[in-house]
CSV table of C-alpha atoms in Angstrom, one decimal:
chain,number,residue,atom,x,y,z
A,23,MET,CA,-14.7,12.1,13.8
A,24,THR,CA,-16.9,13.5,11.1
A,25,LEU,CA,-15.1,14.8,8.0
A,26,GLY,CA,-16.7,17.1,5.4
A,27,PRO,CA,-17.4,15.5,2.0
A,28,ASP,CA,-16.1,18.6,0.1
A,29,ARG,CA,-12.8,18.5,1.9
A,30,PHE,CA,-12.5,14.7,1.3
A,31,ALA,CA,-13.2,15.1,-2.4
A,32,ALA,CA,-10.7,17.9,-2.7
A,33,ALA,CA,-8.0,15.9,-0.9
A,34,ILE,CA,-8.5,12.8,-3.0
A,35,ALA,CA,-8.4,15.0,-6.2
A,36,ALA,CA,-5.2,16.6,-5.0
A,37,PHE,CA,-3.6,13.3,-4.1
A,38,ASP,CA,-4.4,12.0,-7.6
A,39,ALA,CA,-3.1,15.1,-9.2
A,40,ALA,CA,0.2,14.7,-7.4
A,41,ASN,CA,0.5,11.1,-8.4
A,42,ALA,CA,-0.5,11.8,-12.0
A,43,GLU,CA,2.9,13.6,-12.3
A,44,ASP,CA,4.6,10.2,-12.0
A,45,PRO,CA,6.9,9.9,-15.1
A,46,HIS,CA,6.7,6.1,-14.8
A,47,ARG,CA,3.9,4.2,-16.5
A,48,GLU,CA,2.0,1.1,-15.7
A,49,GLN,CA,-0.6,-0.8,-17.7
A,50,ASP,CA,-4.1,-1.0,-16.3
A,51,ALA,CA,-6.8,-2.6,-18.4
A,52,GLY,CA,-4.6,-2.3,-21.4
A,53,VAL,CA,-3.9,1.4,-21.0
A,54,ALA,CA,-0.8,3.1,-19.7
A,55,HIS,CA,-1.3,5.4,-16.7
A,56,PRO,CA,1.0,7.1,-14.2
A,57,LYS,CA,2.3,4.2,-12.0
A,58,GLU,CA,1.5,5.7,-8.6
A,59,LEU,CA,-1.9,6.9,-9.7
A,60,VAL,CA,-2.7,3.3,-10.7
A,61,TYR,CA,-1.5,2.1,-7.3
A,62,ALA,CA,-3.5,4.7,-5.4
A,63,ARG,CA,-6.7,3.7,-7.2
A,64,ARG,CA,-6.0,0.0,-6.6
A,65,MET,CA,-5.6,0.7,-2.9
A,66,SER,CA,-8.9,2.5,-2.7
A,67,GLU,CA,-10.7,-0.2,-4.7
A,68,MET,CA,-9.3,-2.9,-2.4
A,69,LEU,CA,-10.4,-1.0,0.7
A,70,GLU,CA,-13.9,-0.8,-0.7
A,71,ARG,CA,-13.9,-4.6,-1.1
A,72,PHE,CA,-12.3,-5.4,2.2
A,73,ALA,CA,-13.6,-2.7,4.5
A,74,PRO,CA,-16.3,-0.6,2.9
A,75,ASP,CA,-17.2,1.0,6.2
A,76,ALA,CA,-13.6,2.2,6.9
A,77,PRO,CA,-13.4,5.7,8.4
A,78,ASP,CA,-12.3,8.6,6.2
A,79,VAL,CA,-8.9,8.9,7.8
A,80,VAL,CA,-8.1,5.4,6.6
A,81,ARG,CA,-9.6,6.1,3.2
A,82,LEU,CA,-7.4,9.2,2.9
A,83,ALA,CA,-4.3,7.3,4.0
A,84,VAL,CA,-5.0,4.5,1.6
A,85,ARG,CA,-5.2,6.9,-1.3
A,86,CYS,CA,-1.8,8.6,-0.5
A,87,GLN,CA,0.1,5.6,0.7
A,88,HIS,CA,2.7,6.0,-2.1
A,89,ILE,CA,2.3,9.7,-2.9
A,90,ARG,CA,5.1,11.0,-5.1
A,91,ARG,CA,7.1,7.9,-4.3
A,92,TRP,CA,9.3,8.2,-7.4
A,93,GLU,CA,11.0,11.3,-5.9
A,94,ILE,CA,12.9,9.0,-3.5
A,95,PRO,CA,14.1,6.1,-5.7
A,96,ARG,CA,15.4,2.9,-4.2
A,97,ASP,CA,18.8,3.4,-5.8
A,98,SER,CA,19.3,6.6,-3.7
A,99,TYR,CA,20.1,4.2,-0.8
A,100,PRO,CA,22.6,1.3,-0.7
A,101,ARG,CA,21.5,-2.1,-1.9
A,102,THR,CA,21.8,-3.6,1.6
A,103,PRO,CA,19.2,-4.6,4.2
A,104,GLU,CA,20.2,-1.5,6.2
A,105,GLY,CA,19.9,0.6,3.1
A,106,TYR,CA,16.4,-0.8,2.4
A,107,LYS,CA,15.3,-0.1,5.9
A,108,ALA,CA,16.6,3.5,5.7
A,109,TRP,CA,14.9,4.0,2.4
A,110,ARG,CA,11.5,2.7,3.7
A,111,THR,CA,11.8,4.9,6.8
A,112,ARG,CA,12.5,8.0,4.7
A,113,LEU,CA,9.6,7.2,2.4
A,114,MET,CA,7.1,6.9,5.2
A,115,GLY,CA,8.2,10.3,6.5
A,116,PHE,CA,8.1,11.8,3.0
A,117,HIS,CA,4.6,10.5,2.3
A,118,ALA,CA,3.4,11.8,5.7
A,119,GLU,CA,4.9,15.3,5.0
A,120,THR,CA,3.5,15.4,1.4
A,121,ALA,CA,0.1,14.2,2.4
A,122,GLY,CA,0.0,16.6,5.4
A,123,ALA,CA,0.5,19.6,3.2
A,124,ILE,CA,-2.3,18.6,0.8
A,125,LEU,CA,-4.7,17.9,3.7
A,126,ARG,CA,-4.1,21.3,5.2
A,127,GLU,CA,-4.6,22.9,1.8
A,128,ALA,CA,-7.9,21.0,1.5
A,129,GLY,CA,-9.0,22.5,4.9
A,130,TYR,CA,-8.5,19.7,7.3
A,131,GLU,CA,-7.7,20.5,11.0
A,132,GLU,CA,-4.4,19.5,12.5
A,133,ASP,CA,-5.9,16.5,14.4
A,134,THR,CA,-7.0,14.9,11.2
A,135,VAL,CA,-3.7,15.7,9.5
A,136,SER,CA,-1.7,14.2,12.3
A,137,ARG,CA,-3.9,11.1,12.4
A,138,VAL,CA,-3.4,10.4,8.6
A,139,GLN,CA,0.3,11.0,9.0
A,140,ALA,CA,0.5,8.5,11.9
A,141,LEU,CA,-1.2,5.9,9.7
A,142,LEU,CA,1.3,6.6,6.8
A,143,ARG,CA,4.2,6.2,9.2
A,144,LYS,CA,2.6,2.8,10.3
A,145,GLU,CA,2.7,3.8,13.9
A,146,ARG,CA,1.5,1.1,16.4
A,147,ILE,CA,1.0,-1.5,13.7
A,148,LYS,CA,-0.6,-4.6,15.2
A,149,ARG,CA,-1.9,-2.5,18.1
A,150,ASP,CA,-3.8,0.3,16.2
A,151,PRO,CA,-6.8,-1.2,14.3
A,152,GLU,CA,-6.7,1.6,11.7
A,153,THR,CA,-3.0,1.2,11.0
A,154,GLN,CA,-3.5,-2.5,10.7
A,155,LEU,CA,-6.3,-2.0,8.3
A,156,LEU,CA,-4.0,0.1,6.1
A,157,GLU,CA,-1.3,-2.6,6.3
A,158,ASP,CA,-3.8,-5.3,5.4
A,159,VAL,CA,-4.9,-3.4,2.3
A,160,VAL,CA,-1.2,-2.9,1.3
A,161,GLY,CA,-0.7,-6.7,1.6
A,162,LEU,CA,-3.8,-7.5,-0.4
A,163,VAL,CA,-2.9,-5.1,-3.2
A,164,PHE,CA,0.6,-6.5,-3.4
A,165,LEU,CA,-0.7,-10.1,-3.6
A,166,GLU,CA,-3.3,-9.3,-6.2
A,167,HIS,CA,-1.6,-6.8,-8.5
A,168,TYR,CA,2.2,-6.9,-7.9
A,169,LEU,CA,3.4,-10.3,-6.7
A,170,GLU,CA,3.3,-11.9,-10.2
A,171,GLY,CA,5.3,-9.0,-11.7
A,172,PHE,CA,7.7,-9.1,-8.8
A,173,VAL,CA,8.5,-12.7,-9.3
A,174,ALA,CA,9.0,-12.2,-13.0
A,175,GLU,CA,11.5,-9.4,-12.3
A,176,HIS,CA,13.5,-11.6,-10.0
A,177,PRO,CA,14.2,-14.9,-11.8
A,178,GLU,CA,17.2,-15.4,-9.5
A,179,TYR,CA,14.9,-15.9,-6.5
A,180,ASP,CA,14.5,-19.6,-5.7
A,181,ALA,CA,11.4,-21.1,-3.9
A,182,ALA,CA,12.9,-20.5,-0.5
A,183,LYS,CA,13.5,-16.8,-1.2
A,184,LEU,CA,10.0,-16.4,-2.5
A,185,ALA,CA,8.5,-18.2,0.5
A,186,ASP,CA,10.5,-15.9,2.8
A,187,ILE,CA,9.1,-12.8,1.1
A,188,LEU,CA,5.5,-14.2,1.2
A,189,ARG,CA,5.9,-15.0,4.9
A,190,LYS,CA,7.1,-11.5,5.7
A,191,THR,CA,4.1,-10.0,3.9
A,192,TRP,CA,1.8,-12.5,5.7
A,193,LEU,CA,3.2,-11.6,9.1
A,194,LYS,CA,2.4,-7.9,8.6
A,195,MET,CA,-1.3,-8.8,8.0
A,196,SER,CA,-4.1,-9.5,10.5
A,197,PRO,CA,-6.1,-12.7,10.7
A,198,ARG,CA,-8.9,-10.9,8.9
A,199,GLY,CA,-6.4,-9.9,6.2
A,200,HIS,CA,-5.2,-13.5,5.9
A,201,GLU,CA,-8.8,-14.6,5.3
A,202,ALA,CA,-9.3,-11.9,2.7
A,203,ALA,CA,-6.1,-12.9,0.9
A,204,LEU,CA,-7.5,-16.4,0.4
A,205,THR,CA,-11.1,-15.4,-0.4
A,206,ILE,CA,-11.6,-11.9,-1.9
A,207,ALA,CA,-8.1,-11.3,-3.4
A,208,ARG,CA,-7.7,-12.4,-7.0
A,209,LEU,CA,-4.4,-14.2,-6.5
A,210,PRO,CA,-2.3,-15.1,-9.6
A,211,ALA,CA,-3.2,-18.7,-10.3
A,212,ALA,CA,0.3,-19.8,-11.1
A,213,LEU,CA,1.5,-18.6,-7.7
A,214,VAL,CA,-1.4,-19.9,-5.5
A,215,PRO,CA,0.5,-23.1,-4.6
A,216,ALA,CA,3.6,-21.1,-3.5
A,217,ILE,CA,1.4,-18.7,-1.5
A,218,ARG,CA,-0.4,-21.5,0.3
A,219,ALA,CA,2.9,-23.4,1.0
A,220,ALA,CA,4.5,-20.2,2.3
A,221,VAL,CA,1.7,-19.4,4.7
A,222,GLY,CA,1.2,-23.0,5.9
A,223,GLY,CA,-1.9,-23.9,3.8
A,224,ALA,CA,-4.1,-21.6,5.9
A,225,SER,CA,-7.2,-22.3,3.8
A,226,ALA,CA,-8.4,-24.8,1.2
A,227,ALA,CA,-10.7,-22.2,-0.3
A,228,THR,CA,-10.4,-21.5,-4.0
A,229,PRO,CA,-9.5,-17.9,-4.7
A,230,PRO,CA,-11.9,-16.1,-7.0
A,231,ALA,CA,-11.1,-15.8,-10.7
């Protein structure tokens, strides 16, 4: 599938404009930016490092993975495993709907729109290589940029709980994603032992600084 560069640039710009409205802020290189805009850019940057030849549908899905996520906060669902699952399901549908409207406005045909939406809904994960690629990038970005902050926000989590979270992230990733996590991802040094223990010491390679 060949996609026009003008449409692609327009879609990326529109995704970023939507995420730039996030009222929450996150530090990136010492400067505060809209949180979901930072996340979107980190996703694209990781994809370029991990799979620079990825097709445009994946590049589009990566950029809008969390589009306007703040509109459906976690607290809008019960703090239970069932509530979390319902929240995640609703988010995936919301991201697909929001991204679809932007892609259509950018001039994409319905087959491309539907394909990006399927990726955002994580359809056929572990069976669809492009869905799996998206999920690998999600895992790599979490490990590199968000794991350390997540641990700091949850001092009540013991080593067993942290290991369980890491294993769940690991299981969603492919063998290629596992290799990248231990080679190209810049893992937080203090958590490298916990990560290796949780995933069974999959590699003795030293993560890059």
